[in-house]
CSV table of C-alpha atoms in Angstrom, one decimal:
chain,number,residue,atom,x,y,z
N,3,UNK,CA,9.8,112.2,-110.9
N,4,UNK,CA,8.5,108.6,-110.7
N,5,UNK,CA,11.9,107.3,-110.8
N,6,UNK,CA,12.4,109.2,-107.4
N,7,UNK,CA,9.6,108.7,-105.8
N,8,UNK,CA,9.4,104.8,-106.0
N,9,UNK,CA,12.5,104.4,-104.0
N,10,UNK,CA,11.1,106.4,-101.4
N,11,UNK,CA,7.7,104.7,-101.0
N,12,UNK,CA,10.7,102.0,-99.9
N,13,UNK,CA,12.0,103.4,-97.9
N,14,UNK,CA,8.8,104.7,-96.2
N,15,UNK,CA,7.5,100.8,-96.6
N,16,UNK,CA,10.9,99.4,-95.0
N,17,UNK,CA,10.9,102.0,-92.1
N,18,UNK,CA,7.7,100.7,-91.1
N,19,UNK,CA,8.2,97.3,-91.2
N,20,UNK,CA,11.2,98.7,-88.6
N,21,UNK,CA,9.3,100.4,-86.7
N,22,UNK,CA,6.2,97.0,-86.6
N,23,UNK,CA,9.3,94.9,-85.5
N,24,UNK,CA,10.6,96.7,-82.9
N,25,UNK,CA,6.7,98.1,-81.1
N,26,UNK,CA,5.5,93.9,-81.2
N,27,UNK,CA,6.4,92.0,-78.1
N,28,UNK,CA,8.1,88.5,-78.2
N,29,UNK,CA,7.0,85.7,-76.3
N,30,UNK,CA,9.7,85.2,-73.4
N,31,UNK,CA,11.8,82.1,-74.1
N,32,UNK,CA,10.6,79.5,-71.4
N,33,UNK,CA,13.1,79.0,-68.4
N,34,UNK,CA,14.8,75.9,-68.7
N,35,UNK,CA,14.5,74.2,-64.9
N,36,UNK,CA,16.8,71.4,-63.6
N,37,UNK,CA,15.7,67.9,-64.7
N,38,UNK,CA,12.9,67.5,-62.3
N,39,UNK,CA,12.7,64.6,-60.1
N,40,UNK,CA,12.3,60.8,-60.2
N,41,UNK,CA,9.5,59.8,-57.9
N,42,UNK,CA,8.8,56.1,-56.5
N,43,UNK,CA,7.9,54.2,-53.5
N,44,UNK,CA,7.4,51.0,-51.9
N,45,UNK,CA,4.3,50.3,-49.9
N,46,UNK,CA,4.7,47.6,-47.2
N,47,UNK,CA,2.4,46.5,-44.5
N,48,UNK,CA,2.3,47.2,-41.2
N,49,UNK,CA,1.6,45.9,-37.5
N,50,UNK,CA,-2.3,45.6,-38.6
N,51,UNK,CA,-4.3,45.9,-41.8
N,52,UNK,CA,-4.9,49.4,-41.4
N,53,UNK,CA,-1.4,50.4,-41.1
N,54,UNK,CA,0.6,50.8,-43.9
N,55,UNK,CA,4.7,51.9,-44.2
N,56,UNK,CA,5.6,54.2,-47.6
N,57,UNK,CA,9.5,53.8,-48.4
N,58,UNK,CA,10.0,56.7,-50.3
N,59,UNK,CA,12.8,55.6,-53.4
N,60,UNK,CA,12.9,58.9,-55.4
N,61,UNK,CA,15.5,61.1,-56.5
N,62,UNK,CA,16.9,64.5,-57.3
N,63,UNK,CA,14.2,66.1,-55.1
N,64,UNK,CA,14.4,69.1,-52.4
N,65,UNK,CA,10.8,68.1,-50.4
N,66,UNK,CA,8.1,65.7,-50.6
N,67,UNK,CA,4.1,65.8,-50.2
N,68,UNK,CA,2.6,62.5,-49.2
N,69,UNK,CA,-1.1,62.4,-49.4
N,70,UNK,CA,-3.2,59.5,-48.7
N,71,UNK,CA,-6.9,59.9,-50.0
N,72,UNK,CA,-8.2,60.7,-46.9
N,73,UNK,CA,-7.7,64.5,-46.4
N,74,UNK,CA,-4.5,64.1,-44.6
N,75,UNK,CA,-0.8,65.1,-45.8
N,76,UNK,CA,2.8,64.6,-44.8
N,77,UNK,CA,5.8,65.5,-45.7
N,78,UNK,CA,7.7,63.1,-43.9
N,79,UNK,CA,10.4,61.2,-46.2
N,80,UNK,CA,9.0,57.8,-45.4
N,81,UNK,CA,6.0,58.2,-43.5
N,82,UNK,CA,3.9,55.4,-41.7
N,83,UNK,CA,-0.3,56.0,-42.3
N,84,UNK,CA,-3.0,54.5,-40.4
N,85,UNK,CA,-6.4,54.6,-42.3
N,86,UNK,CA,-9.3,55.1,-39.8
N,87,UNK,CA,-12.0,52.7,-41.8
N,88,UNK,CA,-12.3,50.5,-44.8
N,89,UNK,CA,-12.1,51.8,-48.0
N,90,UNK,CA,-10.3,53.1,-51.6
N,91,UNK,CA,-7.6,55.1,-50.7
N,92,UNK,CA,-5.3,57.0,-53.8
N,93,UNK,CA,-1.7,57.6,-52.2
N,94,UNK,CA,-0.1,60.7,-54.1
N,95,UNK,CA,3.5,61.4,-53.8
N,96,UNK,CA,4.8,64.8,-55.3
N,97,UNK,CA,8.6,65.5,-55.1
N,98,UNK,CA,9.6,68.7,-56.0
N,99,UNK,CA,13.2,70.1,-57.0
N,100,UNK,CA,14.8,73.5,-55.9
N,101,UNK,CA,13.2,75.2,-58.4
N,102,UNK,CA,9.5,73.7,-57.3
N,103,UNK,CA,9.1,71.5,-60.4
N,104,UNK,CA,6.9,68.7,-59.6
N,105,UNK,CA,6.8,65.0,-60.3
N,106,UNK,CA,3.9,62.4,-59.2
N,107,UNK,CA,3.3,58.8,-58.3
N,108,UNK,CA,-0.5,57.7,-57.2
N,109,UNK,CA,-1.0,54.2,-56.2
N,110,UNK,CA,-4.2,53.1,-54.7
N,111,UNK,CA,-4.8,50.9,-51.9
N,112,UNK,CA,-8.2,49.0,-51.3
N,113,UNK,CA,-8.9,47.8,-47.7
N,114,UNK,CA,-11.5,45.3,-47.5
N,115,UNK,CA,-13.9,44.9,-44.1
N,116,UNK,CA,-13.4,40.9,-44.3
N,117,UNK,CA,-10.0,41.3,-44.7
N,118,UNK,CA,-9.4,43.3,-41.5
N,119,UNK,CA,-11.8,41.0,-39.4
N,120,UNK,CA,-13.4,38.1,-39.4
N,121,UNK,CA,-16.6,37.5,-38.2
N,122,UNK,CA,-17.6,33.9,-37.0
N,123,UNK,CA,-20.3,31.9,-35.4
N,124,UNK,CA,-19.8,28.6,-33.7
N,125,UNK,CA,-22.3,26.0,-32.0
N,126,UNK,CA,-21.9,25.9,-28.6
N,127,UNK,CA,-23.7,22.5,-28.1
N,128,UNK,CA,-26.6,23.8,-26.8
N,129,UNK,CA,-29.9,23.6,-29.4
N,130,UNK,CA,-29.8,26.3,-31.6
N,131,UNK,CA,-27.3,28.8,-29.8
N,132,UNK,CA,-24.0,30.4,-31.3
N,133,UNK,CA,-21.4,32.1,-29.8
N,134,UNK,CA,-19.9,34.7,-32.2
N,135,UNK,CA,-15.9,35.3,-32.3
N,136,UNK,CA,-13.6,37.8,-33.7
N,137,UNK,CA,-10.1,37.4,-35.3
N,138,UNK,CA,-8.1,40.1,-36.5
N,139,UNK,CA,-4.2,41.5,-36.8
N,140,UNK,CA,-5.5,44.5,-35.3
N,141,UNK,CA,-5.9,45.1,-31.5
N,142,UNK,CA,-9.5,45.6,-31.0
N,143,UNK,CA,-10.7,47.3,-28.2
N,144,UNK,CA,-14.1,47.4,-28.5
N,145,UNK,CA,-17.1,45.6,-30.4
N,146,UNK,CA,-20.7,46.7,-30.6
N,147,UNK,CA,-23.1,44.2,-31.5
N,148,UNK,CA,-26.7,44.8,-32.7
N,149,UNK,CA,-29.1,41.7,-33.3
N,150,UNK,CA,-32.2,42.3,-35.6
N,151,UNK,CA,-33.7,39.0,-35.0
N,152,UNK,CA,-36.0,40.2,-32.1
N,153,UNK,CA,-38.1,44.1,-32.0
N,154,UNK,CA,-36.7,46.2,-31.1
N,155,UNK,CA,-32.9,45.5,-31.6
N,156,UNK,CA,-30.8,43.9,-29.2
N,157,UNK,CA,-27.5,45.7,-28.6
N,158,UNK,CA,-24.1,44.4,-26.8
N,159,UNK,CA,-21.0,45.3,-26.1
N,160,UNK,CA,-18.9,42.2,-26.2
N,161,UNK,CA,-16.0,40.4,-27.4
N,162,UNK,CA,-17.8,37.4,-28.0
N,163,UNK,CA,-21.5,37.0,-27.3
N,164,UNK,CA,-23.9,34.0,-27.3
N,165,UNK,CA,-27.1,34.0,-29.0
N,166,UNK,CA,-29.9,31.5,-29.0
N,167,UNK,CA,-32.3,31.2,-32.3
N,168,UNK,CA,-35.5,29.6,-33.8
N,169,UNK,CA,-34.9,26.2,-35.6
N,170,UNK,CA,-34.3,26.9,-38.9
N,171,UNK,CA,-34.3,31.0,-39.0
N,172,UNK,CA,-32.2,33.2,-40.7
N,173,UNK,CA,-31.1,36.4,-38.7
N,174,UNK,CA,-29.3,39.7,-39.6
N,175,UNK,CA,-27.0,41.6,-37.4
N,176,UNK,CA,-23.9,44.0,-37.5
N,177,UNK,CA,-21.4,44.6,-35.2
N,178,UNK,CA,-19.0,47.8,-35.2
N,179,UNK,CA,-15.2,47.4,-34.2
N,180,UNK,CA,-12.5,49.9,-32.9
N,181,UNK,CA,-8.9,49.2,-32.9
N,182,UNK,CA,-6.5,50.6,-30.5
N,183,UNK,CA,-5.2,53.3,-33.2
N,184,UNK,CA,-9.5,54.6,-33.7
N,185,UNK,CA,-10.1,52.6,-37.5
N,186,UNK,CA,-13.3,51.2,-37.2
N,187,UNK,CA,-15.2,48.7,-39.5
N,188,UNK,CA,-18.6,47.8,-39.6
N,189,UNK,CA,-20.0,44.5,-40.8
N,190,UNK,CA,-23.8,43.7,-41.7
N,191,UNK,CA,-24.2,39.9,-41.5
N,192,UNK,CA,-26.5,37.2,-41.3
N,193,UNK,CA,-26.8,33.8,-39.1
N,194,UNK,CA,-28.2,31.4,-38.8
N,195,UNK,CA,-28.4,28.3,-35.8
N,196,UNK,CA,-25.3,26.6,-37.8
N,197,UNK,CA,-23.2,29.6,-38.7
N,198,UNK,CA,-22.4,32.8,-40.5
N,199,UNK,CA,-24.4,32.8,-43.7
N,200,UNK,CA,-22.1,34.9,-46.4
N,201,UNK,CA,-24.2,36.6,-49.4
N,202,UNK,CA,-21.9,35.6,-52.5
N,203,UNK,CA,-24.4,36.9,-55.0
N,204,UNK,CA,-22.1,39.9,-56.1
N,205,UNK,CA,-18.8,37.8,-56.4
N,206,UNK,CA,-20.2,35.9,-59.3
N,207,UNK,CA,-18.6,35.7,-62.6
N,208,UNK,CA,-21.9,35.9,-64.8
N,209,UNK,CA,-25.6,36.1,-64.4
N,210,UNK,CA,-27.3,34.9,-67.5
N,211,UNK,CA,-31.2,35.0,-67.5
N,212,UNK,CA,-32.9,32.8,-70.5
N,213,UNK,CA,-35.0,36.1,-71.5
N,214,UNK,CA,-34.5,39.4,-71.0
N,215,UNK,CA,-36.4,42.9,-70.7
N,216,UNK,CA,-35.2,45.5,-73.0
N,217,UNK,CA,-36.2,47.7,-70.6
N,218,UNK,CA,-33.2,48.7,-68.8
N,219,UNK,CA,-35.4,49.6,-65.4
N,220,UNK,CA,-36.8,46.3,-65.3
N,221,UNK,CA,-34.5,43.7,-66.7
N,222,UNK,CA,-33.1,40.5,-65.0
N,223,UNK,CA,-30.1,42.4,-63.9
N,224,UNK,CA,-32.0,44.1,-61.1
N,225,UNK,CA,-32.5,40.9,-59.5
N,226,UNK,CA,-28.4,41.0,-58.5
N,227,UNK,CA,-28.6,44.5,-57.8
N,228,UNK,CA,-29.0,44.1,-53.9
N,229,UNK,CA,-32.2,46.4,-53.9
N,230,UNK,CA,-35.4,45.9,-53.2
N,231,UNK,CA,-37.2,48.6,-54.4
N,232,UNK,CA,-36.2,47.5,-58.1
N,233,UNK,CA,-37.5,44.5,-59.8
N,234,UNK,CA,-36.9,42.6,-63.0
N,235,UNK,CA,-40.3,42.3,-65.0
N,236,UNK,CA,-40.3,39.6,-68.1
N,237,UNK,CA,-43.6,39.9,-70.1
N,238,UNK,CA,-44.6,36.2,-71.4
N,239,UNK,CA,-41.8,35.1,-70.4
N,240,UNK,CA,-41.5,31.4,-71.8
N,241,UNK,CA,-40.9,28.1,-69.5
N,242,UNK,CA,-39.1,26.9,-68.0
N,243,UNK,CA,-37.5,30.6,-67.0
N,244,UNK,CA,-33.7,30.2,-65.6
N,245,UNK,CA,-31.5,32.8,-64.5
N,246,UNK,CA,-27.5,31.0,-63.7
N,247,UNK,CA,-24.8,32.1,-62.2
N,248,UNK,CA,-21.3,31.1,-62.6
N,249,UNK,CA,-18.7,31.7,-60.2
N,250,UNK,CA,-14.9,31.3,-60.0
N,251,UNK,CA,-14.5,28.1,-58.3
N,252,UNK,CA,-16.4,25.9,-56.8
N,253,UNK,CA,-19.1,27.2,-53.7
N,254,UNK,CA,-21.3,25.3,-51.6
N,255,UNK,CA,-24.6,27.4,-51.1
N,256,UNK,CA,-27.1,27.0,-48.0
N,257,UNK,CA,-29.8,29.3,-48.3
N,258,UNK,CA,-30.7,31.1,-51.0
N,259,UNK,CA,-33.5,34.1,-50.9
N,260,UNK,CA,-35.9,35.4,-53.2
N,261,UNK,CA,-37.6,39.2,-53.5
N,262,UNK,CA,-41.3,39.7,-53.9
N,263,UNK,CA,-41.2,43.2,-55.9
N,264,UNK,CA,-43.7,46.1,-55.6
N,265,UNK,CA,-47.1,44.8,-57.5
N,266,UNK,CA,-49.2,42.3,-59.3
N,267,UNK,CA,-48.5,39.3,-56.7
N,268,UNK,CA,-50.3,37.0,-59.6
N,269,UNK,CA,-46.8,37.2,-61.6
N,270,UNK,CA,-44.8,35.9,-58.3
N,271,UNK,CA,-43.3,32.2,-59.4
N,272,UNK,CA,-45.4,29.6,-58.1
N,273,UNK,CA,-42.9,26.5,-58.6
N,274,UNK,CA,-39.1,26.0,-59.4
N,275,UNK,CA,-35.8,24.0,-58.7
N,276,UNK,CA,-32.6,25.5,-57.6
N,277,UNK,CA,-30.0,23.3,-59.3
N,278,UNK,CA,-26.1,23.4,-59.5
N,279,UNK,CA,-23.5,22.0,-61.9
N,280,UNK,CA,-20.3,22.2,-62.5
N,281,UNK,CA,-20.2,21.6,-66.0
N,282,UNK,CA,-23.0,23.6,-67.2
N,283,UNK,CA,-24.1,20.4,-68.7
N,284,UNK,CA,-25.6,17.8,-66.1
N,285,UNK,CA,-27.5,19.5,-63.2
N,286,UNK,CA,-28.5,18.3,-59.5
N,287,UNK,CA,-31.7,19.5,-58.1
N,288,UNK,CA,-30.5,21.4,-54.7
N,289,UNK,CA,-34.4,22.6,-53.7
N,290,UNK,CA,-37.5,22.2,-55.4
N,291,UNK,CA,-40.4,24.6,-54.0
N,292,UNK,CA,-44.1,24.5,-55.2
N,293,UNK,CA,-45.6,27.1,-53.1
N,294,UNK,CA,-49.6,27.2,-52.0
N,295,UNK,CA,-49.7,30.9,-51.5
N,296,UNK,CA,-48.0,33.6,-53.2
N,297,UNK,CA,-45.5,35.8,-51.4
N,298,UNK,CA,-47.8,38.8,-51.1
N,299,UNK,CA,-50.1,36.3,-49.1
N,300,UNK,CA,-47.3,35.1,-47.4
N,301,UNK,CA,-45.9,38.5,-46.3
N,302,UNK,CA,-49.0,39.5,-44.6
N,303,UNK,CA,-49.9,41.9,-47.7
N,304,UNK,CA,-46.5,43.7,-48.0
N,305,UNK,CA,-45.0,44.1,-50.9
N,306,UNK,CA,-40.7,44.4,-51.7
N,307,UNK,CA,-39.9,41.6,-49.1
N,308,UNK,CA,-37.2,38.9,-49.2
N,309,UNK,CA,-38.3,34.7,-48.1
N,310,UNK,CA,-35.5,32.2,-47.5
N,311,UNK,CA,-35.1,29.0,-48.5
N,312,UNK,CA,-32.7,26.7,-47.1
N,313,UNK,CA,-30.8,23.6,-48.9
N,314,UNK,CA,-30.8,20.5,-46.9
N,315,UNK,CA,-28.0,18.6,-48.6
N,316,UNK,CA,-25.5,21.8,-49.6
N,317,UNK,CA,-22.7,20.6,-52.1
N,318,UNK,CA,-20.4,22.8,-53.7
N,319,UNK,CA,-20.8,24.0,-58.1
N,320,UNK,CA,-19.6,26.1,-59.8
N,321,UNK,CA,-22.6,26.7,-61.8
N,322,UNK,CA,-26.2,27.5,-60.2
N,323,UNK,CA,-29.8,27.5,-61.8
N,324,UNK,CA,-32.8,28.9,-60.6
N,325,UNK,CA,-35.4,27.7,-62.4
N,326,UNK,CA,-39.1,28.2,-63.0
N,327,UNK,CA,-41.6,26.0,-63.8
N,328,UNK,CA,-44.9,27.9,-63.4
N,329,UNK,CA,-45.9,31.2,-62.4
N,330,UNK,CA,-49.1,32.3,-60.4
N,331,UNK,CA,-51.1,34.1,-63.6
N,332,UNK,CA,-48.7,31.1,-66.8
N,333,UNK,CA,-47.8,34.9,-67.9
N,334,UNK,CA,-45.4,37.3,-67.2
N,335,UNK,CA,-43.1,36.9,-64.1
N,336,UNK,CA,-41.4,39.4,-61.9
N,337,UNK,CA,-39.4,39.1,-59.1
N,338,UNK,CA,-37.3,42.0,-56.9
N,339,UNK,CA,-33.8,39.6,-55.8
N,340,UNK,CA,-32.5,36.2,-56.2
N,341,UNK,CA,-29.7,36.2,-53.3
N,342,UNK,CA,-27.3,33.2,-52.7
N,343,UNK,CA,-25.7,32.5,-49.1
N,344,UNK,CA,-22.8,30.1,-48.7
């Protein structure tokens, strides 16, 4: 009996193992597309710094999709764009094949506002007036000027108009250009009764304070953050107190301005020396300040504002030093900005 019925407990075992086989689905074998496509381009310039030409060099595709990072798409081979303002653009090209397999190239393009215009300010011979000029590869077709230095604003439409300052003052303005295909750039600038003054704080190398705050929130850093409503706060900070920059090559600087932050005006720096190397080794005093008043008093008791301070005998270092010598309460020091104009 047991001789029989272990062979067909086999059996039985074997038929189900049949049966498991046959009732379980199989993952489909993938479908083997055609060798999808090689995707490239060349990106050339065109007629002005908002136009760019896309040579389209790829291969073994059936359509293209261009798309240029600012909501717009093609599907020309070799399209021409024109971006409509400053900015970073990602181009993505996808070529597909017949079966719609996909290859991608991205690329991004950076247009920079100086680099589409440039913005200038020459004497005109008359005391203390400028007349302002525009160069560009672009057709412009229009220019909207606003001038801050009076309340409330002075706004122009102009290609090139003439403005008469105070001795000595340092003025803001911004002027808005359209080319002839719509792109449009806006500048924020300041000038002064020699010229265009150009904030190179932010292209500096390094920024190097001789303390620091390990506090994040209120450490020297937020003096080069171009805001205002942020200050650097250094408890008992030692002196002298510097803070250097170092820059790529060689700038002359003509004004430089510092913030007044949001409180305690007794830690505002009472006197320092603005100095410039280009060693790091042997400095030259550029300005030396030893103020009567601090800059709450000065602001007419606001707090968060920016004072200028002008360099008579500009020279050009790689290295600059702002440093203090005394502070209003010998204790702690704060400060909003340090800003540098060339």
């Amino acid at each position: 009996m047991n001789k029989i019925f272990k062979p067909f407990l086999l059996l039985v075992f074997a038929a189900m193992i049949v049966s498991c086989e046959k009732d379980r689905v199989l993952p489909e074998e993938p479908l083997q597309s055609e060798k999808l496509p090689l995707v490239d381009y060349a990106i050339l310039p065109g007629d002005d710094p908002f136009t760019f030409k896309f040579e389209n060099k790829s291969s073994g595709f059936e359509k293209v999709e261009w798309r240029f990072g600012d909501d717009t798409l093609s599907t020309v081979l070799s399209p021409t764009h024109v971006f409509l303002a400053p900015g970073l653009y990602q181009v993505d090209l996808q070529a597909f094949n017949s079966e719609n397999a996909v290859s991608r190239k991205l690329v991004d393009i950076k247009i920079v506002p100086d680099s589409v215009v440039k913005v200038t300010a020459t004497k005109t011979g008359v005391l203390n007036q400028v007349k302002f000029n525009l160069s560009s590869k672009a057709k412009i077709v229009s220019a909207k000027w606003t001038f801050n230095d009076v309340s409330p604003s002075v706004v122009l439409e102009s290609m090139n108009p003439v403005r008469d300052y105070q001795a000595g003052s340092f003025n803001s303005f911004s002027v808005t250009i359209t080319t002839d295909k719509g792109s449009m750039v806006t500048f924020d600038k300041f000038v002064t009764p020699e010229g265009i003054a150009d904030n190179i704080t932010q292209n500096a190398l390094s920024f190097v304070a001789s303390i620091d705050n390990s506090n994040t929130n209120e450490n020297a850093a937020k003096l080069i953050d171009n805001d205002l409503d942020t200050k650097a706060l250094l408890a008992e900070a030692p002196l002298p107190l510097t803070f250097k920059f170092q820059f790529y090559s060689a700038q002359t600087v003509k004004i430089y301005a510092i913030g007044s932050a949001n409180d305690s005006d007794s830690r505002d720096p009472k006197t320092w020396t603005l100095e410039g190397s280009n060693d790091d080794l042997s400095w030259t005093i550029l300005d030396s300040r030893s103020l009567t008043s601090t800059f709450y008093t000065q602001a007419n008791s606001q707090w968060k504002q920016l004072f200028y301070f002008t360099i008579a005998e500009p020279k050009p270092f790689v290295f600059y030093r702002w440093k203090i010598t005394s502070i209003y309460n010998d204790v702690n020091f704060q400060a909003s900005e340090i800003r540098l104009f060339r």
